Each structure stands twice: as C-alpha cells, then as structure tokens.
Amino acid sequence: MAKISIDIKTGTIKKQKVIVGIDLGTTNSLIAYTKDGHPVAVRAQNNQTIVPSIIHFTEQGEILVGHEAKPYLISSPERTIYSVKRLMGKSYKDIASHSDFFTYKIIDDNTDHLVKVRVGDKFYNPIELSSHILKALKNAAEKELNVEINQAVITVPAYFNDSQRQATKDAGKLAGLEVLRIINEPTAASLAYGIGLNKDEVKTIAVYDLGGGTFDISILRIENGVFEVLSTNGDTYLGGDDLDKALAQYWIGTNNLPYSKVKDDKNFLQSLRLEAEQAKKVLSTEHSYQNTITWGDKSIHCYITRNGFEKIISPIIEKTIQCCKNAVQDAHISIEQIDAVVMVGGSTRVPFVKQTVKQFFNREPYDEINPDEVVALGAAIEADILSGNRKDIILLDVTPLSLGIETLGGLMDVLIPRNTKIPTQASRQYTTSIDGQTNLKISVYQGERELVKDNRKLAEFDLKGIPPMPAGLPKIQINFTLNADGILKVTAKELRSGIQQDIEVKPQYGLTDEQVEQMLLASLQNAQQDMQERQILEAIGEADQILYHTQKFIQKHADLITEQEKENTQKSILHLQDALKTRDKNLIYKAIDELNEVTKPFAERAMDIAIAEALKGKKI
Ligand code: ADP
Ligand code: MG
C-alpha cells in the first residue's frame, strides 16, 4: 500500500509504510507489494519482475546482482554465485555429496560449521550472499514506490528447517529489512489464489512447484485461516535446468557431435543449454523451434517439435509424479479428497507438465496467475494482512505469546509456550494450599514475564464446590485447548470428586503485532529482575507453606511432641517470620532449613498424608 496522507498539524506529507512480500528463490527472486487490495510484482530489472538469484563480485570489488550478474556465469564462474539458497543454514557436510554442482569455491575447513564461499581472497557466508539479492530487490521496490521499505515477509520452502528459516531471517536483517514473518511458499501460492482468505473455509490442496533446479510438492490443509502442512515431497536437484540439459543432450546426438570433446568445452556446453532453455520457453506456446548456432567452424542445427520435446522430458516429469504419489500417501488422504491443485514455478508453463499434473490429480489445476510470480504475490497479501489492511482476516499458525495460569505467589505457570503450533492442548495438575478449601480461583494470563502482574489477564473463574479436604489433597486438573481460531478453552476439574468448570477466552484478538513485540521485548529486558523476584516469591511461598503446616501439625499432634521440641519449634518459627520480613531469599531458606531440622524428628514420627500430599503438586 503506498498511500500518501497529510499530517494536518505540521502540514507535511506522510508516506504510509509499505510491507513487501519477497520470494527468495533458488533460480529467481521477486519482490511484490499490495496496491488497492491487489498484489503487484515490482518490475525490478530490465522491465522484468524476476531477478535471477545470481551475484557477481567484480575484480574491482563491485557487486552485481540479477540480470547484470548472469553473463558472468560463463565468463567468470569462480566469481559468480548462483543457487545460494541451497547453502542457507547448511554445513559443508550437508552439501558435500552435491559439491560438484557448484562451480564456485565452497570452503570445507570445518565440517560442523556453516558453509562459506570463497571469491578471490574474500569469504562470504550464504546469509551475506542472500542479503545482496534482498538489497537489490529492496532498492528496486523503493525506486518504484518512492518510499523507504524496511519491513518484509519472506517465503521459504515448506520443508525448510529452523536453521534455514533463521538464516533467511538474518539475511533480511542484513539487508535492512525487518522480517515480520517467514511463510511457506505453498502457503503464499494458495493465498495468491485467495485460498485460505475466507475464515470459514476448509480445504485440502496440493501445490506443485517446479522451479529451475528444484521440485516441491506440498499437501496443505486449510481450516479457518490456518495452513497446516500435511506432507511435503520433492527432489532438491530436479527442475527446469534438467529439461534444458536433456534437450542439449538430444541436439548433441542429432548433430553427431563427439560428446567427449563437447564436454570439455564448457562455454559451448553452456551456450547449447541456453539455446535449449530458449527453445523450451518457445515450445510452451509454439509447436516447433528452429535455430542454428556455431561451434568452431561447425553449424549446429537446433530443431525440435513440441512432441519431440515431450518425449525427451517425459521421464523427468514422471519422477515428479512419483513424488506426488508419495506426498498424497504421506498425507493419509486420497486424491479425490484434494479440492484444488495450484501450479507454481516457471517450469509449470510447459504444457506437458500441466497436462501430466492434471491427469494425475484428475482435475484442472489453478494456473491463471503467472507461476513465477505467484509466490511473491501471495507473500504481498500476507504482508498486507500484517499491515492491518485486512482486518477481517487472521492467519494464525503459532501462538504469539505464552498462555498460563497464576500459581501461589503471583507466579506465571505456562501451559502453552509461545510459538506452539496451533491447534494444541496442554494440561497439568494443581492442588489447594488451605485446608477445607471449597473454592479455587483460576486466573488465565498471556505473556512472557515470570510474574502474572506483568502479563495480560485474559480471564478469571472459580471452580466451586470442591469437597472440603486437607490442603494438598484435591487433584485439580487444568486443561487448555487452543483451537485453530486462536480461541482458548480452559477447563478445571477436581479429579477426586469430578466437579468441573470451563470457560472460553480469545487470546489473540485485540493484541497488535506491536504489542506482542513490546511484550517480548519487555520480557527480555526484565528477565534478570523477574528471575530474582520469582526466586524471592518462591521462597516466601515455601516458607508460608511450612509455617502453616508446622503450626497445624503442632496443634493436631500435641501429644507426640515434647515440651523441649515445642519450644525449639516456636523459636525457629519466629526466626523464619523475621527472615520473611527481610525479603532476602538466602535468609529465608536458611530459616526454613533450621525449622525443618527442628521439626524433622517428630514429623518423622507421625507423617501425615496431608503433609506428604502437600509436598506434591503446585498450589493455586
Ligand atoms: P525458482 O523457484 O527455483 O527460483 P522459477 O520458478 O523462477 O525458479 O523457475 C525457473 C525455471 O522456469 C527455469 O528453469 C526457466 O527455464 C523456467 N521457465 C521460465 N519460463 C518458462 C517458460 N515459458 N516455459 C518453460 N519453462 C520456463
Ligand atoms: Mg520458487
């Protein structure tokens, strides 16, 4: 959104901030934004939306990205980096088996460390390299929109693990972008088609993504705005490049070229592959392709019909269908249960690919949106949602803040930690702290701080009608169920008597992302102080319990205790009460130990179950 508004107080023009969506691809990358509710891809270079994910470092120390860098793949391969996405979050060990794929130098000095790339006498890590691509995209978008851009949503493959996601986020940071969210590429593609934007929608979809060097199939389940990945499959070394190679190979045959010689002429081989890529693209709309290139004094005839091409690539496309079969199987669904098939990636423009996918899934795939742009466009929609322009929609996949209840001493006891995937549920047992307690107040909080007073109260309710029992004896089970809508249901049940009470709370609503951030920040800043406070409160809580039980014990078992013991106990009780006034946790624990020491002999004599029980479980 690039709205311009006028600040009435100062009379200056304010430009509204723009959050962009970025598809950081293995072969190509794109940046998009939302204009009047519609996603638009930025024409970043050469009037094209796609920017090749290629970085060239000139001898003079200049950094070229995209179309400008591409020609150097042939003329200066050791200073030109491609497919950096394959290195993100990886150690050398992870990629060792594919090291001959890369024509630039990858360092393997320490197998446990993340890989580094060497260009001349400089070393670069994949995060830095990716950040150059992101910077180029950011600059292009800033130029087109004439605003500064510093927030983004970046997409990653669904199978990316934590370190790969973190690396992507860091690359964003390095490029001067705050990455508000990392979302899965198939999720973004679905959003671009409007799937998942309707909250009541329940759908199962397959996203078929055939890019330049990778193939991914993802089966997603969308329910009330939550995207769940049911399964992923694919081949990280299978894509459009393989179609080009297969066609180049075919022409080597039809022109009777000596392969052993061609193989050593890297420049010619590369030109032949580029010619094949050109032919492949033409064949996506035409029925034949013809051109002549030269090799030394030889004329090489490059002729192919669409039919012929389909025969050549059929075994490659067949491999992708095998992956689809596996994905459907792993998702534990049948093909008939799939409601939509979404086509992603430049290579899905090949008519034979569309046709094969259509046959396998037995339905017309969604292919109206440009398959190179669809992921970036979806990311822009997610960005628009995050910027608050689509108030009706929430896309939840994890809980942004922890959920818990208040326990003795005002402490936050977390049942569902932040970043837990939803829907989810958790339960824990608690007990009472006072004899004969028939009512228990249950307070539900959200936040990261140790003390509930610093967190946000969501709800409070009473569990009534607990049969009178000694403190520590009731078994109260508290259950949190957080559904896909972000709605929390809390149930409390006393297990001995079976009495039960429940309540529904909506934790997500009303909290903006900024508030969430603020709360997280506060929890970090206050972590140390919170910890100290928590320790003091824990000590006080423990002391209160011991005082209570000791006094009760003395009353109840007066006959078991000698006068001397009674006197010593009273003295220790006074010490502990004094220690409590100091709020010094060391003094409190010292006094607790002293009291324990004094009461131990007679406590052992008459171990009361209530006390034994009281030592178990946390008290509310
Ligand atoms: P990635 O997601 O891996 O970055 P893309 O989705 O951008 O990759 O796909 C790039 C691939 O798409 C390349 O192999 C390119 O040759 C291929 N491609 C682009 N346009 C066409 C077309 N019109 N017909 C066939 N293949 C195409
Ligand atoms: Mg892609």
XYZ file of C-alpha atoms and ligand atoms in Angstrom:
648
model
C 0.000 0.000 0.000
C 1.511 3.261 -0.987
C -0.965 5.741 0.421
C 0.011 9.312 0.925
C -1.563 11.287 3.718
C -1.089 14.767 5.030
C -0.161 15.471 8.613
C -2.545 18.331 9.473
C -0.515 19.573 12.447
C 2.729 20.077 10.567
C 1.354 20.301 7.049
C 3.858 17.738 5.848
C 3.218 14.787 3.632
C 3.483 11.452 5.330
C 4.048 8.374 3.306
C 2.436 5.289 4.664
C 4.782 2.456 5.360
C 4.860 -0.424 2.937
C 5.424 -4.024 3.896
C 6.677 -6.045 0.959
C 6.486 -9.730 0.113
C 9.625 -11.425 -1.177
C 10.117 -14.745 -2.942
C 13.802 -15.503 -2.398
C 14.147 -18.282 -4.952
C 16.912 -20.697 -5.911
C 16.866 -19.537 -9.534
C 14.862 -16.314 -9.473
C 13.724 -13.854 -6.808
C 10.910 -11.303 -6.809
C 9.507 -8.543 -4.652
C 5.832 -7.551 -4.524
C 3.516 -5.195 -2.644
C -0.203 -4.618 -2.393
C -1.875 -1.728 -4.161
C -5.559 -1.047 -3.517
C -6.012 -4.582 -2.258
C -4.270 -6.220 -5.214
C -0.773 -7.684 -5.134
C 1.658 -6.322 -7.720
C 5.160 -7.604 -8.533
C 7.791 -4.911 -8.917
C 9.470 -4.645 -12.330
C 12.832 -4.784 -10.688
C 15.280 -5.132 -13.601
C 15.096 -4.883 -17.417
C 11.366 -4.232 -17.084
C 11.027 -7.772 -15.731
C 9.661 -8.861 -12.390
C 12.014 -11.812 -11.989
C 15.555 -11.157 -10.814
C 17.953 -14.069 -11.345
C 19.324 -15.140 -7.935
C 22.884 -14.587 -9.108
C 25.599 -12.437 -7.545
C 28.817 -11.467 -9.281
C 31.796 -9.956 -7.479
C 33.890 -7.919 -9.909
C 37.692 -7.765 -9.544
C 37.210 -4.096 -8.632
C 35.061 -5.011 -5.643
C 31.723 -4.126 -7.181
C 28.724 -6.374 -6.521
C 26.341 -7.121 -9.378
C 23.027 -8.857 -8.829
C 20.466 -10.440 -11.159
C 20.426 -9.930 -14.910
C 23.669 -7.936 -14.711
C 25.414 -10.830 -12.983
C 24.092 -13.605 -15.221
C 26.543 -13.265 -18.176
C 29.439 -13.842 -15.759
C 28.225 -17.399 -15.124
C 30.117 -18.248 -18.309
C 32.907 -15.669 -18.384
C 33.814 -15.667 -14.679
C 32.246 -18.707 -12.979
C 34.536 -18.632 -9.915
C 33.398 -15.098 -9.012
C 29.714 -15.654 -9.766
C 27.418 -17.200 -7.175
C 24.140 -18.948 -8.051
C 21.776 -21.227 -6.097
C 22.877 -19.708 -2.783
C 19.517 -20.790 -1.363
C 20.824 -24.358 -1.434
C 23.507 -23.330 1.064
C 21.302 -21.490 3.561
C 21.629 -22.911 7.057
C 23.791 -25.770 5.780
C 27.119 -27.167 6.881
C 29.656 -28.451 4.403
C 28.747 -31.978 5.440
C 25.144 -31.352 4.362
C 26.088 -30.449 0.805
C 29.286 -32.479 0.336
C 27.554 -35.043 -1.873
C 26.468 -32.266 -4.251
C 29.689 -30.256 -4.227
C 30.298 -30.793 -7.961
C 27.039 -28.945 -8.656
C 28.721 -25.686 -7.691
C 31.280 -24.071 -10.000
C 32.401 -21.614 -7.325
C 34.527 -22.471 -4.326
C 32.831 -23.760 -1.218
C 35.024 -23.969 1.865
C 35.150 -27.186 3.840
C 37.681 -26.290 6.524
C 35.385 -27.287 9.351
C 32.607 -29.706 8.642
C 30.491 -28.664 11.616
C 30.360 -25.009 10.693
C 28.020 -23.337 8.272
C 29.416 -23.261 4.760
C 31.333 -20.323 3.391
C 32.019 -19.371 -0.171
C 35.355 -18.084 -1.336
C 35.597 -15.414 -4.003
C 39.151 -14.250 -4.679
C 40.683 -13.722 -1.264
C 37.350 -12.972 0.453
C 34.982 -15.312 2.254
C 31.229 -14.939 2.290
C 28.544 -16.833 4.133
C 25.215 -17.656 2.455
C 23.397 -15.128 4.671
C 25.547 -12.266 3.354
C 25.181 -13.527 -0.202
C 21.396 -13.724 0.057
C 21.304 -10.288 1.616
C 22.793 -8.858 -1.600
C 19.847 -10.253 -3.550
C 17.415 -8.893 -0.959
C 19.063 -5.477 -1.044
C 18.750 -5.329 -4.825
C 15.049 -6.202 -4.556
C 14.502 -3.680 -1.758
C 16.212 -0.919 -3.787
C 14.122 -1.695 -6.850
C 10.892 -1.556 -4.837
C 11.912 1.689 -3.128
C 12.598 3.222 -6.504
C 9.271 2.104 -7.952
C 7.210 3.156 -4.931
C 9.283 6.131 -3.884
C 9.125 5.169 -0.201
C 11.601 3.652 2.161
C 10.979 -0.031 2.783
C 12.089 -1.732 5.947
C 9.612 -4.491 6.667
C 9.045 -7.688 4.735
C 7.503 -11.122 4.588
C 9.872 -13.655 3.028
C 8.892 -17.073 1.736
C 10.764 -20.358 2.188
C 10.075 -23.943 1.079
C 7.743 -25.790 3.439
C 10.479 -28.285 4.290
C 12.968 -25.611 5.449
C 14.122 -26.347 8.994
C 14.686 -23.867 11.804
C 18.259 -23.003 10.899
C 17.350 -22.424 7.255
C 14.453 -20.186 8.300
C 16.641 -18.332 10.769
C 19.319 -17.840 8.112
C 16.676 -16.373 5.783
C 15.508 -14.020 8.516
C 19.078 -12.935 9.220
C 19.674 -12.275 5.536
C 16.670 -9.950 5.659
C 18.036 -8.155 8.697
C 21.384 -7.724 6.996
C 19.629 -6.183 4.010
C 17.944 -3.656 6.306
C 14.630 -5.454 6.408
C 12.747 -6.426 9.498
C 11.326 -9.807 8.578
C 7.867 -9.786 10.111
C 7.170 -13.307 9.072
C 8.671 -16.219 7.221
C 5.913 -18.075 5.406
C 5.887 -21.270 3.416
C 5.981 -20.918 -0.367
C 2.954 -23.190 -0.922
C 1.005 -21.165 1.652
C 1.852 -17.968 -0.218
C 0.831 -19.503 -3.550
C -2.518 -20.516 -2.057
C -3.090 -17.015 -0.686
C -2.432 -15.557 -4.128
C -5.362 -17.640 -5.380
C -7.460 -16.432 -2.468
C -7.472 -19.862 -0.855
C -7.436 -19.501 2.926
C -8.641 -15.918 2.937
C -12.138 -16.940 3.896
C -12.227 -17.866 7.549
C -14.955 -20.482 7.250
C -13.181 -22.350 4.503
C -11.974 -25.915 4.952
C -9.875 -27.204 2.062
C -7.191 -29.677 1.161
C -4.895 -28.522 -1.598
C -1.833 -29.704 -3.480
C 0.820 -27.195 -4.512
C 3.015 -28.428 -7.378
C 6.141 -26.273 -7.663
C 8.606 -26.988 -10.468
C 11.269 -24.270 -10.496
C 14.688 -24.006 -12.091
C 16.556 -26.572 -10.052
C 14.104 -27.897 -7.503
C 10.789 -29.664 -7.358
C 8.430 -29.457 -4.376
C 5.017 -30.921 -3.841
C 3.133 -29.906 -0.701
C -0.229 -31.051 0.548
C -1.869 -28.431 2.743
C -4.945 -28.491 4.899
C -6.581 -25.121 5.359
C -9.051 -24.668 8.134
C -10.288 -21.343 9.484
C -7.292 -19.457 8.169
C -4.753 -21.941 9.475
C -2.455 -23.615 6.990
C -1.276 -26.995 8.094
C 1.354 -28.809 6.054
C 0.143 -32.405 5.809
C 3.110 -33.589 3.787
C 5.916 -32.433 1.556
C 7.916 -34.326 -1.017
C 10.107 -33.478 -3.963
C 13.589 -33.520 -5.328
C 16.041 -30.759 -4.456
C 18.022 -31.452 -7.616
C 15.285 -31.685 -10.233
C 13.892 -28.756 -12.196
C 13.782 -26.769 -15.407
C 17.580 -26.976 -15.739
C 17.211 -30.726 -16.228
C 14.816 -30.140 -19.122
C 17.412 -27.838 -20.727
C 20.181 -30.382 -20.217
C 18.097 -33.187 -21.693
C 17.351 -31.137 -24.803
C 21.012 -30.064 -25.188
C 21.974 -33.713 -24.950
C 19.458 -34.556 -27.672
C 20.980 -31.961 -30.029
C 24.476 -33.274 -29.385
C 23.107 -36.571 -30.692
C 21.192 -35.218 -33.713
C 24.249 -33.200 -34.797
C 26.594 -36.178 -34.292
C 28.860 -34.184 -32.001
C 31.652 -36.045 -30.181
C 30.442 -35.834 -26.582
C 33.911 -36.240 -25.055
C 35.005 -33.057 -26.853
C 31.820 -31.075 -26.187
C 32.040 -31.939 -22.502
C 35.388 -30.179 -22.187
C 34.190 -27.034 -23.946
C 32.308 -25.530 -21.010
C 31.474 -22.348 -22.897
C 29.881 -24.169 -25.794
C 28.015 -26.521 -23.487
C 26.625 -23.519 -21.641
C 25.572 -21.813 -24.906
C 23.884 -25.010 -26.012
C 21.997 -25.181 -22.698
C 20.918 -21.550 -23.001
C 19.712 -22.329 -26.535
C 17.785 -25.302 -25.152
C 16.208 -23.123 -22.450
C 15.178 -20.660 -25.143
C 13.642 -23.487 -27.206
C 11.845 -24.853 -24.140
C 10.246 -21.474 -23.456
C 9.208 -21.030 -27.078
C 7.678 -24.511 -27.094
C 5.466 -23.538 -24.193
C 3.439 -21.544 -26.734
C 4.636 -22.683 -30.212
C 4.683 -26.133 -31.783
C 8.268 -26.205 -33.011
C 11.597 -24.431 -32.635
C 14.436 -23.959 -35.030
C 17.767 -22.111 -34.882
C 21.376 -22.548 -35.843
C 24.378 -21.850 -33.643
C 28.045 -22.349 -34.337
C 30.743 -24.436 -32.717
C 34.114 -23.636 -34.138
C 33.542 -23.887 -37.910
C 30.544 -26.187 -37.472
C 26.906 -25.185 -37.817
C 24.761 -26.793 -35.151
C 21.106 -27.247 -36.077
C 18.810 -26.871 -33.171
C 15.439 -28.169 -34.218
C 12.739 -29.684 -32.073
C 8.961 -30.124 -32.173
C 6.782 -29.896 -29.100
C 6.023 -33.590 -29.477
C 9.688 -34.491 -29.658
C 10.430 -32.352 -26.618
C 7.698 -34.069 -24.642
C 9.212 -37.466 -25.380
C 12.604 -36.236 -24.151
C 11.338 -34.790 -20.896
C 8.722 -37.402 -20.099
C 10.996 -39.477 -17.772
C 11.841 -36.303 -15.787
C 8.209 -35.273 -15.365
C 7.351 -38.844 -14.427
C 9.728 -38.521 -11.465
C 7.743 -35.537 -10.169
C 4.535 -37.568 -10.353
C 6.152 -40.291 -8.269
C 6.879 -37.620 -5.629
C 3.228 -36.522 -5.810
C 2.115 -40.094 -5.159
C 4.353 -40.270 -2.096
C 3.095 -36.930 -0.803
C -0.556 -37.948 -1.132
C 0.214 -41.181 0.654
C 2.107 -39.456 3.472
C -0.770 -37.023 3.940
C -3.069 -40.028 4.543
C -5.605 -38.793 2.053
C -6.880 -39.967 -1.305
C -6.542 -37.942 -4.495
C -10.327 -37.391 -4.519
C -10.063 -35.505 -1.224
C -7.890 -32.807 -2.810
C -10.030 -29.741 -3.539
C -7.545 -27.770 -5.618
C -4.159 -28.111 -7.309
C -2.024 -24.969 -7.551
C 0.738 -24.628 -10.137
C 3.893 -22.779 -9.098
C 7.301 -22.247 -10.709
C 8.383 -21.191 -14.207
C 8.634 -24.781 -15.417
C 4.911 -25.395 -14.942
C 4.442 -23.275 -18.089
C 5.435 -26.336 -20.097
C 2.101 -27.650 -21.446
C 3.180 -31.266 -20.961
C 3.770 -30.600 -17.263
C 0.282 -29.113 -16.847
C -1.265 -31.994 -18.714
C 0.566 -34.648 -16.684
C -0.334 -32.984 -13.389
C -3.949 -32.626 -14.483
C -4.087 -36.326 -15.344
C -2.577 -37.417 -12.062
C -4.811 -35.304 -9.818
C -7.765 -35.771 -12.109
C -8.679 -32.083 -12.031
C -7.921 -28.831 -13.813
C -5.047 -27.163 -11.932
C -5.081 -23.471 -10.962
C -2.699 -21.786 -13.385
C -4.180 -18.370 -14.210
C -1.622 -16.483 -12.114
C 1.870 -16.137 -13.541
C 3.670 -19.137 -11.996
C 6.966 -17.255 -11.480
C 5.168 -14.504 -9.589
C 2.521 -16.374 -7.641
C 4.652 -16.936 -4.513
C 5.769 -13.303 -4.271
C 2.196 -12.101 -4.850
C 0.961 -14.321 -2.021
C 3.712 -13.001 0.244
C 2.498 -9.473 -0.547
C -1.016 -10.473 0.537
C 0.346 -11.812 3.826
C 2.248 -8.525 4.206
C -0.995 -6.636 3.614
C -2.702 -8.708 6.305
C 0.132 -7.953 8.727
C -0.060 -4.259 7.994
C -3.644 -4.376 9.211
C -5.288 -3.634 5.891
C -7.403 -6.758 6.002
C -8.916 -6.625 9.443
C -11.321 -9.459 8.849
C -8.552 -11.965 8.338
C -6.224 -13.536 10.798
C -3.732 -16.078 9.677
C -2.600 -17.978 12.668
C -0.192 -20.778 12.705
C 1.504 -20.410 16.069
C 0.585 -18.711 19.342
C 2.469 -15.442 19.542
C 2.604 -15.363 23.362
C 2.665 -17.934 26.148
C -0.550 -18.896 27.929
C -0.679 -19.951 31.546
C -2.304 -19.568 34.932
C -1.438 -17.827 38.150
C 0.019 -20.034 40.858
C 0.780 -19.340 44.520
C 2.711 -16.110 44.986
C 1.527 -14.483 41.769
C 3.732 -16.599 39.550
C 3.017 -17.346 35.900
C 2.838 -21.074 35.247
C 2.978 -21.561 31.473
C 0.844 -24.343 30.000
C 1.242 -23.446 26.321
C 4.558 -21.753 25.482
C 4.763 -19.104 22.783
C 5.366 -20.285 19.229
C 3.473 -23.503 19.820
C 1.746 -24.644 16.645
C -1.994 -24.476 16.926
C -4.397 -26.140 17.393
C -2.908 -27.553 20.568
C -3.763 -28.544 24.086
C -1.998 -28.968 27.407
C -2.976 -29.980 30.911
C -1.385 -30.014 34.325
C -2.408 -30.930 37.866
C -2.597 -28.495 40.745
C -3.794 -28.626 44.319
C -5.085 -26.383 47.095
C -2.990 -24.602 49.708
C -5.553 -24.244 52.512
C -7.391 -26.931 54.466
C -11.035 -27.330 53.626
C -10.807 -25.029 50.621
C -14.013 -25.399 48.568
C -13.438 -22.634 46.043
C -10.499 -22.161 43.754
C -9.898 -19.043 41.709
C -8.321 -19.765 38.346
C -6.754 -16.812 36.553
C -5.600 -17.159 32.974
C -2.767 -14.990 31.665
C -0.886 -14.335 28.445
C 2.715 -13.134 28.258
C 6.347 -13.958 28.794
C 7.039 -12.457 32.208
C 7.615 -14.539 35.339
C 5.030 -12.677 37.380
C 1.415 -12.553 36.335
C 1.133 -8.907 37.316
C 3.384 -8.070 34.350
C 1.388 -10.185 31.936
C -2.033 -9.729 30.443
C -5.022 -11.203 32.233
C -7.368 -12.971 29.869
C -9.942 -14.453 32.190
C -10.719 -15.494 35.705
C -13.192 -18.011 37.021
C -13.995 -20.006 40.152
C -14.006 -23.720 40.466
C -16.749 -24.089 43.079
C -17.974 -26.975 45.160
C -14.705 -28.762 45.880
C -15.488 -31.154 48.776
C -13.608 -29.992 51.902
C -10.271 -31.817 52.097
C -6.915 -31.161 53.750
C -4.678 -28.780 51.780
C -2.775 -30.585 49.063
C -5.241 -33.421 48.761
C -7.558 -32.226 45.957
C -6.305 -33.056 42.493
C -7.245 -30.252 40.192
C -6.615 -30.831 36.542
C -6.438 -27.720 34.399
C -6.723 -28.203 30.686
C -6.007 -25.594 27.992
C -7.326 -26.211 24.499
C -6.324 -23.665 21.883
C -8.194 -24.172 18.635
C -7.204 -23.129 15.145
C -9.030 -19.804 15.559
C -6.805 -18.873 18.456
C -9.649 -19.389 20.880
C -8.630 -20.802 24.221
C -10.890 -23.028 26.246
C -9.913 -23.612 29.849
C -11.332 -26.487 31.841
C -10.776 -27.139 35.536
C -11.760 -30.433 37.082
C -11.322 -31.777 40.581
C -10.481 -35.382 39.858
C -11.473 -36.910 43.207
C -14.997 -35.503 43.135
C -15.403 -34.955 39.403
C -16.677 -31.383 39.692
C -15.853 -29.340 36.613
C -15.981 -25.813 35.269
C -14.970 -24.359 31.932
C -14.621 -21.051 30.163
C -13.736 -19.749 26.709
C -11.260 -16.946 26.139
C -9.966 -15.329 22.971
C -6.303 -14.580 23.489
C -5.331 -13.347 20.045
C -7.835 -10.596 19.462
C -7.060 -7.074 20.452
C -3.313 -7.550 20.547
C -1.470 -5.896 17.700
C 1.825 -7.268 16.457
C 3.491 -4.244 18.023
C 2.029 -5.081 21.402
C 3.242 -8.636 21.025
C 6.688 -7.339 20.181
C 6.596 -4.911 23.078
C 5.742 -7.693 25.474
C 8.514 -9.898 24.165
C 10.981 -7.067 24.423
C 9.922 -6.309 27.990
C 10.335 -9.936 28.946
C 13.894 -9.912 27.625
C 14.806 -6.663 29.322
C 13.299 -7.724 32.593
C 14.349 -11.339 32.538
C 17.000 -10.982 35.202
C 14.971 -8.878 37.573
C 11.987 -11.161 37.054
C 14.070 -14.167 37.904
C 15.216 -12.626 41.186
C 11.695 -11.596 42.069
C 10.460 -15.047 41.215
C 13.037 -16.662 43.461
C 12.050 -14.442 46.391
C 8.368 -15.169 45.869
C 9.078 -18.863 45.650
C 10.993 -18.701 48.926
C 8.158 -16.782 50.580
C 5.619 -19.254 49.219
C 7.607 -22.162 50.545
C 8.042 -20.514 53.953
C 4.304 -19.797 54.226
C 3.527 -23.404 53.498
C 5.994 -24.710 56.066
C 4.744 -22.296 58.743
C 1.158 -23.250 58.065
C 1.789 -26.977 58.175
C 4.063 -26.845 61.183
C 1.590 -24.848 63.266
C -1.233 -27.134 62.235
C 0.874 -30.163 62.996
C 1.701 -28.959 66.483
C -1.963 -28.375 67.253
C -3.043 -31.715 65.903
C -0.289 -33.860 67.366
C 0.420 -32.037 70.634
C 0.685 -35.385 72.390
C 3.543 -36.567 70.183
C 5.784 -33.615 70.883
C 7.940 -32.923 73.928
C 7.943 -29.505 75.651
C 11.559 -29.001 74.552
C 10.644 -29.697 70.932
C 7.701 -27.323 71.152
C 9.909 -24.556 72.481
C 12.596 -25.057 69.841
C 9.985 -25.097 67.128
C 8.438 -21.826 68.337
C 11.888 -20.236 68.281
C 12.554 -21.403 64.722
C 9.129 -20.195 63.642
C 9.969 -16.738 64.958
C 13.285 -16.808 63.097
C 11.546 -17.693 59.882
C 8.947 -14.965 60.376
C 11.760 -12.445 60.875
C 13.562 -13.723 57.805
C 10.379 -13.260 55.749
C 10.318 -9.573 56.653
C 13.780 -9.096 55.110
C 12.679 -10.494 51.696
C 16.173 -11.945 51.425
C 15.834 -15.341 49.833
C 19.057 -16.691 51.359
C 17.968 -15.770 54.881
C 14.516 -17.254 54.247
C 15.938 -20.549 53.026
C 18.343 -20.658 55.964
C 15.440 -20.235 58.403
C 13.399 -22.839 56.512
C 16.253 -25.317 56.849
C 16.517 -24.561 60.549
C 12.808 -25.130 61.098
C 12.909 -28.325 59.074
C 15.804 -29.568 61.159
C 13.911 -28.944 64.389
C 10.632 -30.495 63.255
C 12.162 -33.454 61.468
C 12.299 -35.861 64.423
C 8.630 -35.535 65.366
C 7.444 -35.118 61.809
C 9.004 -38.442 61.050
C 7.239 -39.909 63.990
C 3.883 -39.027 62.621
C 4.000 -38.453 58.941
C 0.660 -37.087 57.977
C -0.582 -37.884 54.477
C -1.837 -34.389 54.076
C 1.690 -33.131 54.513
C 3.062 -35.777 52.231
C 0.457 -34.836 49.640
C 1.058 -31.168 50.190
C 4.623 -31.577 49.086
C 3.378 -32.774 45.723
C 1.951 -30.527 43.051
C 1.866 -26.787 42.759
C -0.691 -24.820 44.698
C -3.001 -22.236 43.331
P 12.904 -20.970 -8.593
O 11.641 -21.024 -7.844
O 13.718 -22.221 -8.490
O 13.712 -19.760 -8.324
P 11.398 -20.286 -11.041
O 10.059 -20.593 -10.529
O 11.704 -18.873 -11.315
O 12.541 -20.949 -10.169
O 11.581 -21.142 -12.365
C 12.687 -21.016 -13.200
C 12.584 -22.063 -14.287
O 11.419 -21.816 -15.072
C 13.765 -22.065 -15.238
O 14.217 -23.386 -15.438
C 13.162 -21.489 -16.509
O 13.812 -22.005 -17.679
C 11.739 -21.994 -16.433
N 10.830 -21.232 -17.282
C 10.615 -19.897 -17.256
N 9.737 -19.547 -18.211
C 9.382 -20.680 -18.847
C 8.517 -20.980 -19.952
N 7.839 -20.027 -20.586
N 8.398 -22.275 -20.339
C 9.098 -23.231 -19.712
N 9.923 -23.025 -18.688
C 10.079 -21.761 -18.264
Mg 10.243 -20.788 -6.495
